[in-house]
Coordinates of N, CA and C in Angstrom, one line a residue:
X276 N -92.2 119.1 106.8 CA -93.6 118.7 106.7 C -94.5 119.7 107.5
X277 N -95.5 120.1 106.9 CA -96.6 120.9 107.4 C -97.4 120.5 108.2
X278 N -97.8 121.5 109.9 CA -98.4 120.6 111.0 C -99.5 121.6 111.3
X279 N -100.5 121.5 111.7 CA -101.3 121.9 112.0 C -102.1 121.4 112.9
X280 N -102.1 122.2 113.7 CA -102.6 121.8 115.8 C -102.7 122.8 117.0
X281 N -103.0 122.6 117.8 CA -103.9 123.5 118.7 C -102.5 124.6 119.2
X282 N -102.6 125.6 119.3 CA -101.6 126.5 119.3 C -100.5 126.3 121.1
X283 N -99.8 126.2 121.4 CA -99.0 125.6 122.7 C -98.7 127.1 123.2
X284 N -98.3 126.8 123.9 CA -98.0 128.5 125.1 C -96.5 128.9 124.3
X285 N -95.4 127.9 123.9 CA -93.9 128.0 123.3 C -94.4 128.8 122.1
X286 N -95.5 128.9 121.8 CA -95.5 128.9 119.9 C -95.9 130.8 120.0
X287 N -96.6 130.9 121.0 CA -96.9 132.3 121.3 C -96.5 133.7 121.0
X288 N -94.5 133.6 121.4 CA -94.4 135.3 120.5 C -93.6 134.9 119.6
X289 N -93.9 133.4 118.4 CA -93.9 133.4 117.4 C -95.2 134.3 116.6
X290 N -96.5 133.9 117.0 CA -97.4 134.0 116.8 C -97.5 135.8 116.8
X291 N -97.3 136.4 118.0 CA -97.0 137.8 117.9 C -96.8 138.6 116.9
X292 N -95.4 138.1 116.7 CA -94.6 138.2 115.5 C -94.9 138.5 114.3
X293 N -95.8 137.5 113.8 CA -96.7 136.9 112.7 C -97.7 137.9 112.4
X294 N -98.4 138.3 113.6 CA -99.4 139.1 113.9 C -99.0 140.6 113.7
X295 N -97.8 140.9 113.9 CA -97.4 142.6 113.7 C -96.7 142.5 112.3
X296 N -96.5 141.4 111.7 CA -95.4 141.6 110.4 C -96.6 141.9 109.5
X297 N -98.0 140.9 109.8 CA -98.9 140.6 108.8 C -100.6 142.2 108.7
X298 N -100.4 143.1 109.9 CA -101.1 143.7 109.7 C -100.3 145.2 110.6
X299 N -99.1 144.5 110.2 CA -98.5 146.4 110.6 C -99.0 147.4 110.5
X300 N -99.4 148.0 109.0 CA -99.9 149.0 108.7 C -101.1 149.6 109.1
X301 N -102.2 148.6 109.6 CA -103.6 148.8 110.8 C -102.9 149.2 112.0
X302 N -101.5 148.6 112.3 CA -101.5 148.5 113.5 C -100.8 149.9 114.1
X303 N -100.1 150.3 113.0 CA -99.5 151.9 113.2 C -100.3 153.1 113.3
X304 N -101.3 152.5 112.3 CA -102.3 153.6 112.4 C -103.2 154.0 113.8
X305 N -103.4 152.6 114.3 CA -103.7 152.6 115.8 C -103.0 153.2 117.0
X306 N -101.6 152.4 116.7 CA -100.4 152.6 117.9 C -99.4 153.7 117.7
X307 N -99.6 154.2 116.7 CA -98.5 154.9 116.3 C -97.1 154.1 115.8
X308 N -96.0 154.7 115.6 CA -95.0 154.7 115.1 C -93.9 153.9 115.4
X309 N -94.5 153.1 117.5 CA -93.9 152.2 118.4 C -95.0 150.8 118.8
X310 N -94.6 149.7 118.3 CA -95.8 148.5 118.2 C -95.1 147.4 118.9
X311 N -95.6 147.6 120.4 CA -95.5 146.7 121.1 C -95.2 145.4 121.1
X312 N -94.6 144.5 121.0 CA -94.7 143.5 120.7 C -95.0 142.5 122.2
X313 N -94.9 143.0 123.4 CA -95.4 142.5 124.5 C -96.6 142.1 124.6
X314 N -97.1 143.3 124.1 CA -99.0 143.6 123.9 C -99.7 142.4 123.3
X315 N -98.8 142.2 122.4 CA -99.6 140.8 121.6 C -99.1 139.7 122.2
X316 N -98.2 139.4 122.4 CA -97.4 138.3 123.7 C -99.0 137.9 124.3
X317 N -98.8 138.8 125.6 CA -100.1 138.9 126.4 C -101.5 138.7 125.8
X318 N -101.7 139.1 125.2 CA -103.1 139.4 124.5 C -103.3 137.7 123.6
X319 N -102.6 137.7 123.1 CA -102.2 135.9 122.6 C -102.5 135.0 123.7
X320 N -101.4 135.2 124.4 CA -102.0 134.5 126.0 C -103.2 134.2 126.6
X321 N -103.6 134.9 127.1 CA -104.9 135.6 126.9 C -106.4 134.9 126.4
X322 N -105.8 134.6 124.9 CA -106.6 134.1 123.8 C -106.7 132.6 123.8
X323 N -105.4 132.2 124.4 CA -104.8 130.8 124.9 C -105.8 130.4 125.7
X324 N -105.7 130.6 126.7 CA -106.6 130.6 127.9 C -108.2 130.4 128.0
X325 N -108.8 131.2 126.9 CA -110.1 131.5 126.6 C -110.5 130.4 125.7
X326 N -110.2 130.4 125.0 CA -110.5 129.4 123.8 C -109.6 128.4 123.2
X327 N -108.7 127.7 123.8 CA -107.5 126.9 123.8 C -108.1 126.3 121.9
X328 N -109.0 125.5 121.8 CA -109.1 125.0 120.7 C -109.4 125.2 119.4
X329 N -109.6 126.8 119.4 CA -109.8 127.5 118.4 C -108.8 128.7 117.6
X330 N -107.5 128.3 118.7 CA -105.9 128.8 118.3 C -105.5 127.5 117.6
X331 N -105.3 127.7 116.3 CA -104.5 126.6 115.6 C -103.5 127.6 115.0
X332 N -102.4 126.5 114.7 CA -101.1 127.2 114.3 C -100.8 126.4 113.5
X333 N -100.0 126.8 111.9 CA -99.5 126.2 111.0 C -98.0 125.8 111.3
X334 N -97.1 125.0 111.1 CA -96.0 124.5 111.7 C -95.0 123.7 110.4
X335 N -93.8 124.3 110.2 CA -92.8 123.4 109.2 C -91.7 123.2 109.8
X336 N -91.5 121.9 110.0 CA -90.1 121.8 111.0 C -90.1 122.7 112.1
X337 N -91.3 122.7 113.4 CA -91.3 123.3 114.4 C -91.6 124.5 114.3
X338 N -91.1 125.2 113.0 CA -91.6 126.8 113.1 C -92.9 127.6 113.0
X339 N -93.6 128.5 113.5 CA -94.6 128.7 113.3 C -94.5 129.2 112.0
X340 N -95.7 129.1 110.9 CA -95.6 129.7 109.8 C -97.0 130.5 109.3
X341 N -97.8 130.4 110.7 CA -99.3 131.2 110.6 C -100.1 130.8 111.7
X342 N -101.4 131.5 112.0 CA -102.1 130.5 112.9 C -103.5 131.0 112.1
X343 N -104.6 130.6 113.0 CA -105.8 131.3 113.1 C -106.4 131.0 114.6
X344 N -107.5 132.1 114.5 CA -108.0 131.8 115.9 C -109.9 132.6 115.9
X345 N -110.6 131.0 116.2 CA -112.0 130.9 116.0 C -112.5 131.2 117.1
X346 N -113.7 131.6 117.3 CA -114.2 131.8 118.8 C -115.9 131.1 118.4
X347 N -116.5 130.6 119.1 CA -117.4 130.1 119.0 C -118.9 130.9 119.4
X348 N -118.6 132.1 120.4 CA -119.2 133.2 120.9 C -118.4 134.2 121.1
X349 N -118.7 135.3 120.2 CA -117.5 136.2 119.7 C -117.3 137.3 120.8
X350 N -119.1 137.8 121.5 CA -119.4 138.3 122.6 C -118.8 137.5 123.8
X351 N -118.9 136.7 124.1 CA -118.5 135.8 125.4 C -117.2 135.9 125.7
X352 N -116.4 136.0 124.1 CA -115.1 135.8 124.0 C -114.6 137.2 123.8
X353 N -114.6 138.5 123.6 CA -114.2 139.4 124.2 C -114.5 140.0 125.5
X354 N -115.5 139.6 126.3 CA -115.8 139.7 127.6 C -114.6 139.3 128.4
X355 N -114.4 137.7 128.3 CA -113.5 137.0 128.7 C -112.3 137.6 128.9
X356 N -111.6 138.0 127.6 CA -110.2 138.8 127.5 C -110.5 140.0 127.8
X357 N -111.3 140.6 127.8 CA -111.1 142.6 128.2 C -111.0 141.8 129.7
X358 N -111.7 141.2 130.3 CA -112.0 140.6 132.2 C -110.8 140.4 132.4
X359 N -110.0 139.4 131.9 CA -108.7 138.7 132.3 C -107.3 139.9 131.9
X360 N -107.7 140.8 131.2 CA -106.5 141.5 130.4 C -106.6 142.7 131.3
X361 N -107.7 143.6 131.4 CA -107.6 144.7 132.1 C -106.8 145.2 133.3
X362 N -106.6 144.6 134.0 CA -105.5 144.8 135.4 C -104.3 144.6 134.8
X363 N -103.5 143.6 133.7 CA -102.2 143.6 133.3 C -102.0 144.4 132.2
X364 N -103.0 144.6 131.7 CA -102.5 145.6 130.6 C -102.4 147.3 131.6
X365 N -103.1 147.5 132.6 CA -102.9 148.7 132.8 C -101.7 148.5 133.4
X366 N -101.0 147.4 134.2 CA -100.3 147.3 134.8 C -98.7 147.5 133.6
X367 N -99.1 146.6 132.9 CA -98.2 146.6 131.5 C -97.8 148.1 130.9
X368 N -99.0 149.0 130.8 CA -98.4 150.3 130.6 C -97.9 151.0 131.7
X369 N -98.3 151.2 132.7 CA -97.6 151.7 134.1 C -95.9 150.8 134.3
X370 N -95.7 150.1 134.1 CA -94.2 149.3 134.4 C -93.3 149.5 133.7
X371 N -93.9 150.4 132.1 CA -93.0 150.0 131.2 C -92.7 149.0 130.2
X372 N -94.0 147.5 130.3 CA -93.5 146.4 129.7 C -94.1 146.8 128.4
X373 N -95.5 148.0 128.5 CA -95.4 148.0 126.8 C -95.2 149.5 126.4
X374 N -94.3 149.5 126.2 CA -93.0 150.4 125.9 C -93.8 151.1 124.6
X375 N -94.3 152.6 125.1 CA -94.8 153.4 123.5 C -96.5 153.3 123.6
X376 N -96.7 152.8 124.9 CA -98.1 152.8 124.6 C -98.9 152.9 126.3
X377 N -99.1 154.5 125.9 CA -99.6 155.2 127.7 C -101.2 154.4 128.2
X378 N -101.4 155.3 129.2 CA -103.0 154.9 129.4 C -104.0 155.2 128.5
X379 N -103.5 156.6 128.0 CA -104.7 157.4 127.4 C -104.8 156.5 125.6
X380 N -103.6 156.4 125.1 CA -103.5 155.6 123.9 C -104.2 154.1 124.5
X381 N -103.9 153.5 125.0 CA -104.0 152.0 125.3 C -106.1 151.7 125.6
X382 N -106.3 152.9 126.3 CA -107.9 153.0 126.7 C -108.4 153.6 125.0
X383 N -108.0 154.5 124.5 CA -108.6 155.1 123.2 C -108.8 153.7 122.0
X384 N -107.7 152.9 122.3 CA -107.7 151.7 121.2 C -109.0 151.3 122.0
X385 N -108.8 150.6 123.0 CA -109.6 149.5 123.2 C -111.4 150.3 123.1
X386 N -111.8 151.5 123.2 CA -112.9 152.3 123.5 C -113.5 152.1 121.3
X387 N -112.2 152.1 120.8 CA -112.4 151.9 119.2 C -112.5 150.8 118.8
X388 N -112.1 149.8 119.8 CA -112.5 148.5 119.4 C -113.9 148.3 119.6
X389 N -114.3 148.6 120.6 CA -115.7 148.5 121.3 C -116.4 148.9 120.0
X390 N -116.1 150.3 119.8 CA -117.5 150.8 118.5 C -117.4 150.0 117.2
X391 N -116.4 150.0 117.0 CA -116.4 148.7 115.7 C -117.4 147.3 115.8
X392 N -116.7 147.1 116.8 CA -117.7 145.4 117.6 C -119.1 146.0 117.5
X393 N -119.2 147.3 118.2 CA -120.8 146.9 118.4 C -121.4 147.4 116.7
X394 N -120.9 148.5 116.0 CA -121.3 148.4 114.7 C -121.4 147.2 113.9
X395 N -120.3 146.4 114.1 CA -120.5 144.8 112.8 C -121.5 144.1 113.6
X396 N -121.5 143.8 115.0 CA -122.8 143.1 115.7 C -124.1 143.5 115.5
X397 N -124.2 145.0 114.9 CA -126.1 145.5 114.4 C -125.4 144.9 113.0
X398 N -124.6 145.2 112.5 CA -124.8 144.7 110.4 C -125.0 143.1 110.8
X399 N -124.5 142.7 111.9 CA -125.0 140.8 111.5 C -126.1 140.3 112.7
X400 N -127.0 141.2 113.0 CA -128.0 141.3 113.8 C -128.4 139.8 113.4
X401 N -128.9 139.5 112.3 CA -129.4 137.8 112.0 C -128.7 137.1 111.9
X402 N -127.2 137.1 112.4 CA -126.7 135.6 112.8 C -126.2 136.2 114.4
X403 N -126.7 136.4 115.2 CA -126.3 137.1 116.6 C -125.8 135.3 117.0
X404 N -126.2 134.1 116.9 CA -126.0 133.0 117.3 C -124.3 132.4 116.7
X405 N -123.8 133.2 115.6 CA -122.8 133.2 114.9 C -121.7 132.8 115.3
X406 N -120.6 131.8 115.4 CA -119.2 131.8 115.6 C -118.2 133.0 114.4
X407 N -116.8 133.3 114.7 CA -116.1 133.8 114.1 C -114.8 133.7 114.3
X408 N -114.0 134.2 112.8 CA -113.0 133.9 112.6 C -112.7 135.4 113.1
X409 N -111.4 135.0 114.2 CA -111.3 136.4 114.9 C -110.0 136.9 113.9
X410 N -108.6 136.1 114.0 CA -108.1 136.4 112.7 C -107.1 135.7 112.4
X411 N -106.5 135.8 110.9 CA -106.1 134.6 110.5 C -104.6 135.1 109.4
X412 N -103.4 134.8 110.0 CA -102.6 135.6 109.3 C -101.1 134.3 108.9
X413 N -100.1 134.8 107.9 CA -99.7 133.6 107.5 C -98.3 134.3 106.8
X414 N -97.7 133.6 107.3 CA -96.2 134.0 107.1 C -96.1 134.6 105.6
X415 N -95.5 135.8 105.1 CA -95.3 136.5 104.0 C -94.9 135.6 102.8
X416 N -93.5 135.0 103.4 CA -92.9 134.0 102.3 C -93.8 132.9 102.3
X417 N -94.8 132.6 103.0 CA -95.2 131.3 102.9 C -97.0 131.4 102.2
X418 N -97.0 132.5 101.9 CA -98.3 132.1 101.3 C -98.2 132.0 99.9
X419 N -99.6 131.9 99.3 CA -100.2 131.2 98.0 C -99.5 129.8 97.9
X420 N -99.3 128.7 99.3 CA -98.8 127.5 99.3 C -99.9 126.6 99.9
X421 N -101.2 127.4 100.1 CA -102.3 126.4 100.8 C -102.9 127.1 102.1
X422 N -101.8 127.4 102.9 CA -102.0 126.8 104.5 C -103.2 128.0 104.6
X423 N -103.5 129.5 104.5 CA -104.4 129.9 104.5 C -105.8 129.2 104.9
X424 N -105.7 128.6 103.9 CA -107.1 127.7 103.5 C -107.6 126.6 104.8
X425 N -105.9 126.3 104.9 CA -106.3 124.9 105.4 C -106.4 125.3 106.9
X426 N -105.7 126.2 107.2 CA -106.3 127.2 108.6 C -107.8 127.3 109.0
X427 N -108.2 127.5 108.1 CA -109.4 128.0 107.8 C -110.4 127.1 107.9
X428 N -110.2 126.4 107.1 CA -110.7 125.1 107.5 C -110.6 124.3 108.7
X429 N -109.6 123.8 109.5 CA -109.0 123.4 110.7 C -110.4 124.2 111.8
X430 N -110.2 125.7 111.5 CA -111.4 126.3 112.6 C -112.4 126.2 112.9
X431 N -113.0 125.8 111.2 CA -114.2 125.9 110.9 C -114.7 124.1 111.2
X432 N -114.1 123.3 111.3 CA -114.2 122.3 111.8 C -114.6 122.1 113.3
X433 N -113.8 123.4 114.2 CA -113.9 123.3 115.5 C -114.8 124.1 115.7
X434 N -115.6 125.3 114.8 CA -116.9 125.7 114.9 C -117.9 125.1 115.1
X435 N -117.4 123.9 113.6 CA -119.2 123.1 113.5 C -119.3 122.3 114.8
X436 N -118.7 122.3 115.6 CA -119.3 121.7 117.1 C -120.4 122.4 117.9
X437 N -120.3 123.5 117.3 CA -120.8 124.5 118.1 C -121.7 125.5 117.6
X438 N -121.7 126.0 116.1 CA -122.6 126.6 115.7 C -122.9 125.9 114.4
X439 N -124.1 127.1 113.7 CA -124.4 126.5 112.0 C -124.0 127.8 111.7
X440 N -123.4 129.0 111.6 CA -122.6 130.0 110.9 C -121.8 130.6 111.6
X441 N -120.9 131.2 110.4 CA -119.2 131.5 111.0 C -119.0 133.2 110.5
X442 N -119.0 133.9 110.9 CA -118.7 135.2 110.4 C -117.5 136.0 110.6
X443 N -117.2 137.2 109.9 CA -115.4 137.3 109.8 C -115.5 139.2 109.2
X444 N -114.8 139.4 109.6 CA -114.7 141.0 109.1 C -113.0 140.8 108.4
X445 N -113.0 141.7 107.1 CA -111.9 141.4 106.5 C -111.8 143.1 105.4
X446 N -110.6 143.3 105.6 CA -110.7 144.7 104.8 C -110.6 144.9 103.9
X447 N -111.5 145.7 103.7 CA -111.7 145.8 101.8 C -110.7 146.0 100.7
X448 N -109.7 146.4 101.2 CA -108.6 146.0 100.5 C -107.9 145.0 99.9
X449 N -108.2 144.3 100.8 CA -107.3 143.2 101.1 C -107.8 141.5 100.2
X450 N -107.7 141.8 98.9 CA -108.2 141.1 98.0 C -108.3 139.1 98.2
X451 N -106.4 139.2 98.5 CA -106.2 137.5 98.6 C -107.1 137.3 99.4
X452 N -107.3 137.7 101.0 CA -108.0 137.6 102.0 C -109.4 137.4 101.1
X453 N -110.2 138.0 100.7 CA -111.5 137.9 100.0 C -111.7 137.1 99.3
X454 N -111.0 136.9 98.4 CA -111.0 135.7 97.8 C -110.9 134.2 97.9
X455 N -110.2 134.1 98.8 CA -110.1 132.8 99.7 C -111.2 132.7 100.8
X456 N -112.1 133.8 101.3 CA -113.2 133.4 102.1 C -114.0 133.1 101.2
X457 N -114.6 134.1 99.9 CA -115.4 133.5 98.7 C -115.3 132.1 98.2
X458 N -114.1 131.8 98.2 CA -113.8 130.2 97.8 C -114.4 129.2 98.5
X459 N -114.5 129.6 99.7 CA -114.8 128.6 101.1 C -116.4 128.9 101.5
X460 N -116.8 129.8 100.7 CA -118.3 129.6 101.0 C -118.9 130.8 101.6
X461 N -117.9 131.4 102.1 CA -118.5 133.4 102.4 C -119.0 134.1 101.5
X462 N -120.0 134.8 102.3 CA -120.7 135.8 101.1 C -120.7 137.3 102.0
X463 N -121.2 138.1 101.1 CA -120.7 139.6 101.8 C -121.9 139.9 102.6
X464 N -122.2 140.2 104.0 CA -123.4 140.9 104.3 C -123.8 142.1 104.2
X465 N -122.3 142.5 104.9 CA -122.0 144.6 104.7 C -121.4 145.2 105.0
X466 N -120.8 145.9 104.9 CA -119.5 146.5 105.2 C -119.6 147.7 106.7
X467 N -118.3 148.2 106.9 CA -118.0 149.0 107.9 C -117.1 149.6 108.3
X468 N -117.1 151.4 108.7 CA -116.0 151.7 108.1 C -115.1 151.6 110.0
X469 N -114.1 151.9 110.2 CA -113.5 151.8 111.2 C -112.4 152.9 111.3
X470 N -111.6 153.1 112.3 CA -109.9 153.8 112.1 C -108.9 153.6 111.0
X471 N -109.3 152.5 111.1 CA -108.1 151.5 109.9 C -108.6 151.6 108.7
X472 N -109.8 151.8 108.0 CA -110.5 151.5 106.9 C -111.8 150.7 107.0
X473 N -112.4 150.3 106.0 CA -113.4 149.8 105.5 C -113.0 148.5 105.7
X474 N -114.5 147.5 106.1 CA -114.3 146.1 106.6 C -115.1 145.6 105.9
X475 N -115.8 144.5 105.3 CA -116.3 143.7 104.6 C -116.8 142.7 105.7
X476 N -117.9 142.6 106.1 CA -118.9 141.4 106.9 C -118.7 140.0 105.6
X477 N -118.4 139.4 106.3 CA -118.7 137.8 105.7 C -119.1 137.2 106.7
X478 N -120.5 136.6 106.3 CA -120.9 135.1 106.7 C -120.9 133.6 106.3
X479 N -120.9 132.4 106.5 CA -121.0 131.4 105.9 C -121.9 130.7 106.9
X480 N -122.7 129.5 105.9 CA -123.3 128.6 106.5 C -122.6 127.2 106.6
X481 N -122.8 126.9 107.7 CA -121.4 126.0 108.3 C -122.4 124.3 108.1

């Protein structure tokens, strides 16, 4: 039976997991050739911490089989985590725990995250009030069975507490993805290009 609920600290480097199987190919191109799996441990954590109710995880017989994870102030909520992350993560690359990934790599990512953020933050300059879907990924064998959606939904429920629109960057590639935000009510604002490729702005009115 299929469970869906606020993501638990145990469920975490499932959730990792999920997260490097489902967008490897972005993530190589970032990290190169060695993809930490600590990094998202942590960084998950992290996420936990910040926004406990907007980590939901899909669940069959205990196992994780996806999550997603909403933030209600997308600004507030990368503040939060670069604040809380910065001293373990340098600490993390200096110790060895994330194995394949130095200072100079580890600071160049996070410096490319920044310009991306602040690029899609001028393309959705008119929903600056906006919640978002930070990201939302779902076990290989287990999709075209629903849970996508209902992920999706689940967040967007814990948005409308909080805002009246939800917005989401999604890669132009990446068709199912687009189509299932279309289904739900997203429309395109504008695109952007990044390291990884081209992104697609979606908004919805919540």
């Amino acid at each position: 039976m299929m469970e869906y609920r606020i993501a638990k600290k145990i469920d975490i480097p499932s959730c990792a997991s999920l997260y490097i199987d489902g967008f490897r190919q972005q993530l190589h191109s970032i990290f190169g050739k060695n993809i930490c799996e600590n990094l998202f441990v942590d960084f998950l954590s992290f996420v936990s911490r910040v926004e406990k109710d907007g980590f939901i995880v899909a669940c069959e017989n205990n196992n994780v089989v996806g999550f997603s994870i909403m933030t209600k102030n997308p600004v507030k909520f990368f503040l939060k985590i670069s604040l809380l992350s910065f001293f373990p993560c340098i600490w993390g690359m200096l110790s060895g725990r994330y194995r394949g990934i130095n200072i100079y790599k580890g600071l160049s990512s996070f410096f490319d995250f920044l310009k991306f953020f602040n690029v899609s933050k001028k393309a959705g300059k008119k929903y600056k009030k906006a919640g978002q879907v930070i990201t939302m990924v779902v076990s290989e064998n287990m999709r075209g069975q629903g849970i996508g959606g209902k992920l999706l939904n689940a967040g967007i429920e814990y948005l409308k507490k909080h805002t009246s629109t939800v917005k989401l960057e999604v890669r132009a590639d990446n068709a199912p993805a687009i189509h299932l935000y279309k289904k739900n009510g997203f429309f395109e604002l504008g695109r952007v290009k990044s390291k990884v490729g081209t992104s697609i702005i979606m908004i919805k009115n919540l």
